[in-house]
Coordinates of C-alpha atoms in Angstrom, one line a residue:
Chain P
M609 CA 7.8 -17.6 -0.9
E610 CA 8.2 -14.0 -1.9
Y611 CA 9.3 -12.9 -5.4
L612 CA 11.0 -9.8 -6.7
I613 CA 12.1 -9.2 -10.3
G614 CA 13.7 -6.3 -12.1
I615 CA 14.4 -5.8 -15.9
Q616 CA 16.5 -2.9 -17.2
G617 CA 15.9 -1.5 -20.6
Q618 CA 17.6 1.2 -22.6
D619 CA 16.0 4.1 -20.8
F620 CA 13.8 2.5 -18.1
V621 CA 13.8 -0.1 -15.4
L622 CA 10.8 -2.4 -14.9
V623 CA 10.2 -3.9 -11.5
A624 CA 7.6 -6.2 -10.0
A625 CA 6.9 -7.8 -6.7
D626 CA 4.3 -10.2 -5.4
N627 CA 1.6 -8.9 -3.1
V628 CA 1.3 -11.6 -0.5
A629 CA 2.1 -10.9 3.1
A630 CA 2.2 -14.4 4.7
S631 CA 2.4 -15.7 8.1
S632 CA 3.2 -19.4 8.4
I633 CA 0.6 -21.0 6.1
I634 CA -1.9 -18.1 6.0
Q635 CA -2.0 -15.2 3.6
M636 CA -2.6 -12.3 5.9
K637 CA -2.8 -9.7 3.1
H638 CA -3.3 -10.0 -0.6
D639 CA -2.4 -6.5 -1.7
Y640 CA 0.8 -5.8 0.3
D641 CA 3.2 -3.4 -1.4
K642 CA 6.8 -4.4 -1.1
M643 CA 8.3 -1.4 -2.9
F644 CA 9.6 1.6 -1.0
K645 CA 10.0 4.9 -2.8
L646 CA 13.4 6.3 -1.9
S647 CA 13.2 9.3 -4.1
E648 CA 11.5 10.5 -7.2
K649 CA 13.3 8.1 -9.4
I650 CA 14.5 5.3 -7.1
L651 CA 12.6 2.3 -5.8
L652 CA 13.7 -0.2 -3.2
L653 CA 12.1 -3.6 -3.3
C654 CA 12.6 -5.5 -0.1
V655 CA 11.8 -9.0 1.0
G656 CA 13.0 -11.2 3.9
E657 CA 12.4 -11.6 7.5
A658 CA 9.3 -10.2 9.1
G659 CA 9.9 -6.9 10.7
D660 CA 13.4 -6.5 9.3
T661 CA 12.1 -5.7 5.9
V662 CA 10.0 -2.7 6.8
Q663 CA 12.4 -1.4 9.5
F664 CA 15.5 -1.6 7.2
A665 CA 13.7 -0.2 4.2
E666 CA 12.2 2.7 6.1
Y667 CA 15.6 3.4 7.6
I668 CA 17.2 3.6 4.2
Q669 CA 14.3 5.6 2.9
K670 CA 14.5 8.2 5.6
N671 CA 18.2 8.5 5.3
V672 CA 18.0 9.1 1.6
Q673 CA 15.4 11.8 2.2
L674 CA 17.6 13.3 4.9
Y675 CA 20.5 13.5 2.4
K676 CA 18.3 15.5 0.1
M677 CA 17.3 17.9 2.8
R678 CA 20.8 18.5 4.0
N679 CA 22.5 18.8 0.6
G680 CA 19.8 20.1 -1.6
Y681 CA 20.1 17.4 -4.2
E682 CA 19.2 13.7 -4.3
L683 CA 21.4 10.7 -4.0
S684 CA 22.0 8.9 -7.3
P685 CA 20.8 5.3 -7.6
A686 CA 24.4 4.0 -7.5
A687 CA 25.2 6.0 -4.4
A688 CA 21.9 4.9 -2.7
A689 CA 22.7 1.3 -3.6
N690 CA 26.2 1.6 -2.1
F691 CA 24.8 3.3 1.0
T692 CA 22.3 0.5 1.4
R693 CA 24.9 -2.1 1.0
K694 CA 27.2 -0.4 3.5
N695 CA 24.4 -0.5 6.1
L696 CA 23.8 -4.1 5.5
A697 CA 27.4 -4.9 5.8
D698 CA 27.8 -2.9 9.0
Y699 CA 24.9 -4.7 10.6
L700 CA 25.9 -8.1 9.3
R701 CA 28.4 -8.9 12.0
S702 CA 26.6 -7.1 14.8
R703 CA 24.1 -8.6 17.2
T704 CA 21.2 -7.5 15.0
P705 CA 21.8 -8.3 11.4
Y706 CA 19.1 -7.6 8.9
H707 CA 17.9 -10.6 7.0
V708 CA 16.6 -8.9 3.9
N709 CA 17.0 -9.3 0.1
L710 CA 16.8 -6.2 -2.0
L711 CA 16.5 -4.9 -5.5
L712 CA 17.2 -1.2 -6.0
A713 CA 16.0 0.3 -9.2
G714 CA 16.6 3.8 -10.3
F715 CA 17.1 6.3 -13.1
D716 CA 20.0 8.6 -13.1
D717 CA 19.8 11.7 -15.3
T718 CA 23.4 11.3 -16.3
D719 CA 24.0 7.6 -16.2
G720 CA 20.6 6.3 -17.3
P721 CA 18.7 3.4 -15.8
G722 CA 20.3 1.1 -13.2
L723 CA 19.2 -2.1 -11.4
Y724 CA 21.1 -3.3 -8.3
Y725 CA 20.9 -6.7 -6.7
M726 CA 21.6 -7.0 -3.0
D727 CA 21.2 -9.8 -0.6
Y728 CA 21.3 -10.4 3.1
L729 CA 25.1 -11.0 3.1
S730 CA 25.4 -7.5 1.7
S731 CA 26.6 -8.4 -1.7
L732 CA 25.9 -5.8 -4.4
A733 CA 25.8 -6.4 -8.1
K734 CA 24.6 -4.1 -10.9
A735 CA 22.7 -6.3 -13.3
P736 CA 20.6 -6.0 -16.4
F737 CA 18.0 -8.2 -14.8
A738 CA 17.6 -9.9 -11.4
A739 CA 15.2 -11.8 -9.3
H740 CA 14.9 -12.8 -5.6
G741 CA 13.0 -15.7 -4.0
Y742 CA 12.3 -19.3 -4.9
G743 CA 10.7 -18.0 -8.1
A744 CA 14.1 -16.8 -9.2
F745 CA 15.2 -20.3 -9.8
L746 CA 12.3 -20.7 -12.3
T747 CA 12.6 -17.4 -14.0
L748 CA 16.3 -16.5 -14.3
S749 CA 16.7 -18.8 -17.3
I750 CA 13.8 -17.3 -19.1
L751 CA 15.4 -13.9 -18.6
D752 CA 18.8 -15.3 -19.8
R753 CA 17.1 -16.6 -22.9
Y754 CA 14.9 -13.7 -23.9
Y755 CA 16.5 -10.6 -22.5
R756 CA 18.0 -8.1 -24.9
P757 CA 19.5 -4.8 -23.8
D758 CA 17.4 -2.9 -26.3
L759 CA 14.0 -4.1 -25.1
T760 CA 11.1 -1.7 -25.5
R761 CA 8.7 -1.1 -22.6
D762 CA 6.1 -3.4 -24.1
E763 CA 8.6 -6.1 -24.7
A764 CA 9.8 -5.9 -21.2
V765 CA 6.3 -6.2 -19.8
D766 CA 5.8 -9.2 -22.1
L767 CA 9.0 -10.8 -20.7
L768 CA 7.7 -10.1 -17.2
K769 CA 4.4 -11.8 -18.1
K770 CA 6.3 -14.8 -19.4
C771 CA 8.1 -15.1 -16.1
I772 CA 4.9 -14.8 -14.1
E773 CA 3.2 -17.4 -16.3
E774 CA 6.0 -19.7 -15.5
L775 CA 5.6 -19.1 -11.8
N776 CA 1.9 -19.9 -12.1
R777 CA 2.6 -23.0 -14.0
R778 CA 5.4 -24.5 -11.9
F779 CA 5.7 -22.8 -8.6
I780 CA 4.1 -24.7 -5.8
L781 CA 2.9 -21.6 -3.9
N782 CA 0.1 -19.4 -5.0
L783 CA 1.1 -15.9 -5.9
P784 CA -2.0 -14.4 -7.3
S785 CA -1.0 -10.9 -8.0
F786 CA 2.0 -8.7 -8.6
T787 CA 2.6 -5.0 -8.4
V788 CA 4.4 -3.6 -11.4
R789 CA 6.2 -0.3 -11.6
L790 CA 8.3 1.4 -14.3
I791 CA 11.0 4.0 -13.7
D792 CA 12.2 6.3 -16.5
K793 CA 13.4 9.8 -16.8
E794 CA 9.9 11.0 -16.0
G795 CA 9.8 9.2 -12.6
I796 CA 8.0 6.2 -11.2
H797 CA 4.9 5.0 -13.0
D798 CA 2.4 2.5 -11.7
L799 CA 1.5 -0.1 -14.3
E800 CA -1.4 -2.4 -14.2
K801 CA -1.3 -5.1 -11.5
L802 CA -0.6 -8.6 -13.0
T803 CA -3.1 -11.0 -11.6
L804 CA -3.7 -14.7 -12.1
G805 CA -6.2 -14.4 -14.8
S806 CA -4.4 -11.8 -16.9
K807 CA -3.1 -12.5 -20.4
Chain O
M651 CA 6.7 -15.2 10.5
A652 CA 4.3 -14.0 13.1
L653 CA 1.7 -16.7 13.6
A654 CA 4.3 -19.4 14.1
S655 CA 5.9 -17.7 16.9
V656 CA 2.7 -16.5 18.5
L657 CA 1.7 -20.1 18.7
D658 CA 4.9 -21.2 20.1
S659 CA 3.7 -23.5 22.7
D660 CA 6.1 -23.6 25.6
C661 CA 3.3 -24.4 27.9
A662 CA 3.6 -27.2 30.4
D663 CA 3.2 -30.5 28.8
F664 CA 3.2 -33.9 30.5
S665 CA 4.9 -35.8 27.8
F666 CA 8.5 -36.7 27.3
D667 CA 8.4 -36.5 23.6
K668 CA 10.0 -33.6 22.0
C669 CA 7.3 -33.3 19.4
Q670 CA 3.6 -33.9 19.7
P671 CA 0.7 -33.2 17.5
F672 CA -0.9 -30.2 19.3
G673 CA -0.1 -26.5 19.1
F674 CA 2.0 -24.8 16.5
A675 CA 5.6 -25.3 15.6
G676 CA 8.2 -22.8 15.1
G677 CA 9.5 -19.6 16.6
P678 CA 11.7 -16.9 15.2
E679 CA 14.5 -19.4 14.6
H680 CA 12.3 -21.5 12.3
S681 CA 11.9 -18.4 10.2
G682 CA 8.3 -19.2 9.5
L683 CA 9.1 -21.1 6.3
G684 CA 7.7 -24.2 8.0
F685 CA 9.5 -26.5 5.6
E686 CA 12.2 -27.6 7.9
S687 CA 10.1 -29.1 10.8
A688 CA 8.4 -32.4 10.5
P689 CA 6.9 -34.2 7.5
G690 CA 6.9 -32.2 4.4
D691 CA 3.9 -30.0 4.2
G692 CA 4.9 -27.3 6.8
L693 CA 1.6 -28.1 8.6
S694 CA 3.3 -30.0 11.3
F695 CA 2.3 -29.1 14.8
S696 CA 4.6 -29.7 17.7
V697 CA 4.8 -28.7 21.3
R698 CA 8.2 -28.1 22.8
N699 CA 8.9 -30.2 25.9
P700 CA 9.3 -27.8 28.8
L701 CA 11.5 -30.3 30.5
C702 CA 14.1 -29.6 27.9
A703 CA 16.4 -27.2 29.4
T704 CA 16.6 -24.5 26.7
D705 CA 15.3 -23.7 23.3
E706 CA 17.3 -23.4 20.2
D707 CA 17.8 -19.7 20.8
G708 CA 19.0 -20.4 24.4
V709 CA 16.1 -18.6 26.1
E710 CA 14.6 -20.6 28.9
R711 CA 10.9 -20.3 28.6
K712 CA 8.3 -20.3 31.3
I713 CA 4.7 -21.4 31.2
E714 CA 2.6 -19.0 29.3
F715 CA -1.1 -19.2 28.9
L716 CA -2.5 -17.6 25.8
H717 CA -1.0 -19.4 22.8
G718 CA -4.2 -21.4 22.4
T719 CA -6.6 -18.8 21.5
T720 CA -8.7 -17.4 18.7
T721 CA -9.0 -13.7 18.2
L722 CA -10.4 -11.9 15.2
A723 CA -11.2 -8.5 13.9
F724 CA -12.7 -7.1 10.7
K725 CA -13.7 -3.8 9.2
F726 CA -17.0 -3.1 7.7
Q727 CA -19.0 -0.1 6.7
H728 CA -20.0 0.9 10.2
G729 CA -16.6 0.3 11.9
V730 CA -14.6 -2.5 13.4
I731 CA -15.8 -5.7 15.0
V732 CA -13.5 -7.5 17.4
A733 CA -14.3 -11.0 18.7
V734 CA -12.2 -13.2 21.0
D735 CA -12.6 -16.4 22.9
S736 CA -11.8 -16.6 26.6
R737 CA -9.9 -19.8 27.3
A738 CA -6.4 -20.0 28.7
T739 CA -4.6 -23.3 28.5
A740 CA -1.4 -24.6 30.0
G741 CA -0.6 -27.6 27.8
S742 CA -3.7 -29.7 27.9
Y743 CA -5.0 -28.2 31.2
I744 CA -7.6 -25.5 30.9
A745 CA -6.4 -22.8 33.3
S746 CA -9.4 -20.5 32.8
Q747 CA -12.5 -20.1 30.8
T748 CA -13.0 -16.5 31.6
V749 CA -10.0 -14.6 30.4
K750 CA -10.4 -11.1 29.0
K751 CA -8.4 -11.0 25.8
V752 CA -9.3 -7.5 24.7
I753 CA -7.6 -4.5 26.2
E754 CA -9.1 -1.1 26.0
I755 CA -6.1 1.1 25.1
N756 CA -8.4 4.1 25.2
P757 CA -12.0 4.8 24.5
Y758 CA -11.6 4.4 20.8
L759 CA -8.7 2.0 20.5
L760 CA -8.8 -1.7 21.3
G761 CA -6.0 -4.3 21.4
T762 CA -6.4 -8.0 21.3
M763 CA -4.2 -10.5 23.1
A764 CA -2.7 -13.6 21.6
G765 CA 0.6 -15.2 22.7
G766 CA 2.0 -14.5 26.1
A767 CA -0.5 -12.9 28.4
A768 CA 2.1 -10.9 30.3
D769 CA 3.7 -9.6 27.1
C770 CA 0.4 -8.6 25.6
S771 CA -1.0 -6.8 28.6
F772 CA 2.3 -5.1 29.5
W773 CA 3.1 -3.8 26.0
E774 CA -0.4 -2.7 25.4
R775 CA -0.6 -0.8 28.7
L776 CA 2.7 0.8 27.7
L777 CA 1.1 1.6 24.4
A778 CA -1.9 3.2 26.2
R779 CA 0.5 5.4 28.1
Q780 CA 2.3 6.5 24.9
C781 CA -1.1 7.2 23.2
R782 CA -2.1 9.4 26.1
I783 CA 1.2 11.3 26.0
Y784 CA 0.7 11.8 22.2
E785 CA -2.8 13.2 22.9
L786 CA -1.5 15.6 25.5
R787 CA 1.3 16.8 23.4
N788 CA -0.6 17.2 20.1
K789 CA -4.0 18.0 21.4
E790 CA -5.6 15.5 19.1
R791 CA -6.3 11.8 19.2
I792 CA -3.6 9.4 17.9
S793 CA -4.4 7.6 14.7
V794 CA -4.7 3.9 14.6
A795 CA -1.7 3.7 12.2
A796 CA 0.5 5.7 14.5
A797 CA -0.6 3.7 17.6
S798 CA 0.2 0.4 15.8
K799 CA 3.6 1.8 14.6
L800 CA 4.5 2.8 18.1
L801 CA 3.8 -0.7 19.3
A802 CA 5.6 -2.3 16.4
N803 CA 8.7 -0.2 17.0
M804 CA 8.7 -0.9 20.7
V805 CA 8.6 -4.7 20.3
Y806 CA 11.0 -4.7 17.4
Q807 CA 13.7 -3.7 19.8
Y808 CA 13.2 -7.0 21.6
K809 CA 13.0 -9.1 18.5
G810 CA 14.6 -12.5 19.0
M811 CA 14.6 -12.2 22.8
G812 CA 11.6 -14.3 23.4
L813 CA 8.6 -12.0 23.4
S814 CA 5.5 -13.6 22.2
M815 CA 2.7 -11.3 21.2
G816 CA 0.2 -11.3 18.3
T817 CA -2.1 -8.4 18.6
M818 CA -4.6 -6.5 16.5
V819 CA -4.8 -2.8 17.1
C820 CA -8.3 -1.7 16.1
G821 CA -10.1 1.6 16.3
W822 CA -11.6 4.6 14.7
D823 CA -9.8 7.7 13.7
K824 CA -10.4 10.6 11.2
R825 CA -9.7 8.3 8.3
G826 CA -12.4 5.9 9.4
P827 CA -12.1 2.4 10.8
G828 CA -8.6 1.2 11.3
L829 CA -7.2 -2.3 11.8
Y830 CA -3.6 -3.3 12.1
Y831 CA -2.0 -6.6 13.0
V832 CA 1.2 -6.3 15.0
D833 CA 3.3 -9.0 16.4
S834 CA 6.5 -9.7 18.3
E835 CA 8.3 -10.8 15.1
G836 CA 8.1 -7.2 13.9
N837 CA 5.2 -7.6 11.5
R838 CA 2.9 -4.7 11.1
V839 CA 0.2 -5.1 8.5
C840 CA -2.9 -3.0 7.7
G841 CA -5.9 -5.0 6.6
D842 CA -9.6 -5.5 6.6
L843 CA -9.7 -8.8 8.3
F844 CA -7.4 -10.7 10.6
A845 CA -7.6 -13.7 12.8
V846 CA -4.8 -14.6 15.3
G847 CA -4.2 -17.7 17.4
S848 CA -4.3 -21.5 17.2
G849 CA -7.9 -21.3 16.0
S850 CA -7.3 -18.6 13.5
M851 CA -7.5 -20.8 10.5
Y852 CA -11.0 -22.1 11.4
A853 CA -12.1 -18.5 12.0
Y854 CA -10.7 -17.4 8.6
G855 CA -12.9 -20.0 6.9
V856 CA -16.1 -18.7 8.4
M857 CA -15.1 -15.1 8.0
D858 CA -14.0 -15.3 4.4
S859 CA -17.3 -16.9 3.3
G860 CA -19.5 -14.5 5.2
L861 CA -17.8 -11.1 5.1
R862 CA -19.3 -8.3 2.9
H863 CA -18.6 -4.6 3.3
D864 CA -22.3 -3.7 3.6
L865 CA -23.2 -5.8 6.6
T866 CA -25.5 -4.3 9.2
V867 CA -24.3 -4.1 12.7
E868 CA -26.3 -7.1 13.9
E869 CA -25.1 -9.2 11.0
A870 CA -21.5 -8.3 11.6
C871 CA -21.7 -9.1 15.3
E872 CA -23.3 -12.4 14.4
L873 CA -20.6 -13.2 11.9
G874 CA -17.8 -12.5 14.4
R875 CA -19.5 -14.5 17.1
R876 CA -20.1 -17.3 14.7
A877 CA -16.5 -17.4 13.5
I878 CA -15.2 -17.6 17.1
Y879 CA -17.8 -20.2 17.9
Q880 CA -16.8 -22.4 15.0
A881 CA -13.1 -22.0 15.9
T882 CA -13.7 -23.0 19.5
Y883 CA -15.6 -26.0 18.3
R884 CA -12.7 -27.3 16.3
D885 CA -9.7 -26.0 18.2
A886 CA -9.1 -27.7 21.5
Y887 CA -7.2 -24.7 22.8
S888 CA -9.9 -22.1 22.3
G889 CA -13.2 -22.0 24.1
G890 CA -14.9 -20.4 27.0
Q891 CA -17.2 -17.6 26.0
T892 CA -17.0 -15.3 23.0
H893 CA -16.5 -11.7 23.8
W894 CA -16.9 -9.1 21.3
L895 CA -16.7 -5.4 21.0
A896 CA -17.8 -3.1 18.3
N897 CA -16.2 0.2 17.7
F898 CA -18.0 2.3 15.2
C899 CA -19.6 5.5 13.9
N900 CA -18.0 8.3 15.9
S901 CA -16.6 5.8 18.3
K902 CA -19.3 6.6 20.7
H903 CA -20.6 3.1 20.6
L904 CA -18.1 0.8 22.2
I905 CA -20.2 -2.2 23.0
T906 CA -19.2 -5.3 24.9
H907 CA -21.2 -8.5 24.5
S908 CA -20.8 -11.9 26.0
L909 CA -21.9 -15.0 24.2
N910 CA -25.1 -16.6 25.3
P911 CA -24.1 -19.3 27.8
R912 CA -26.2 -21.8 25.8
L913 CA -23.6 -21.5 23.0
Q914 CA -20.6 -21.8 25.3
S915 CA -18.1 -24.2 23.9
I916 CA -17.0 -27.2 25.8

């Protein structure tokens, strides 16, 4: 139902998420933002069970900000990803596990761009590209086929557009628009929303 | 997600079948995907038999009245319009045609009720108390966003324990008109238009085709009234009268109307 995708380039990470907030068969909102800004150069994309997504993502967001306040410098993307995974793991076997699937994308000044895939069973994998949702079944093969580590920004956006075209062609559910953001050494940039009619 | 559990009908039902084509299927345990219940299209409707001892999640449910309902709210240039029906059903029995499904949290904040009547009125009264405390502590009115966040956080703690509440928190604050949908699943969504209840889909149809930002007050009231009317026409579980309240300008004009009895739904 919900779809997340991330593509890492040489010096940037491109991420996109659909904009539908659904409830049973109704789209309650068409412009819902599923990305949470953890810090100047880290984004957390979160989908999953109603309520759990926002509560967990905001919890991580506030804790990352608290770390910065306490210590004077920000968590790196790798550290933030591991912190997130640890929280997922701790809650997994409690009475209140969080049923959320995540992508964490960030740019580290020393290590460069990073994309981390996490799921509700608290697995963590650093990957050059990743996707969540039913749409992932349709688009991972496209990413396998056309991804190169030295993609430029425009090529990455084109690859993203290819994936979304495939969703519009084959996926049974209507996902009319996607929020797209790019993280590089300058920070987080909002790119143009990809909608159904866009080329 | 939300709607499915709000419409969880554990009302009294005089049938021995587990599934029957009225009401809405699904609760938290169905996870809102709607693909796993009956025939294929996720549109299946089923009412749980109350004679069955327990639900999947082990919580024994009692009769609750307000799953069959239509409530809606939308923003427009002059403020927020809220419109609700007034029928309460217990299975196929109409318990009341004159239920008040809008709660005045304070003079500029309204909450609608869909789902369990007790859950809605209790939590919204608790919210009213929290809002008042906020006002006393901070010497300024609480924003709609903050009020809805308070409610969402309160009910999130009880997620999975059988609360059933689908509410819209509407009002006016210094950022203008505010409208949030909050439910017992943990959803909290800001938007311009929401409809909640078993008749919500019918209401959406009328609302989506008639809504513009530049409506006049009379046109907006008429749109809200009409949407509820059409929903009560089609949905067996909504009816009674249409009540609506408008909350606009400097929130000095909180108006309650009742539908002309001529147009009362059967």
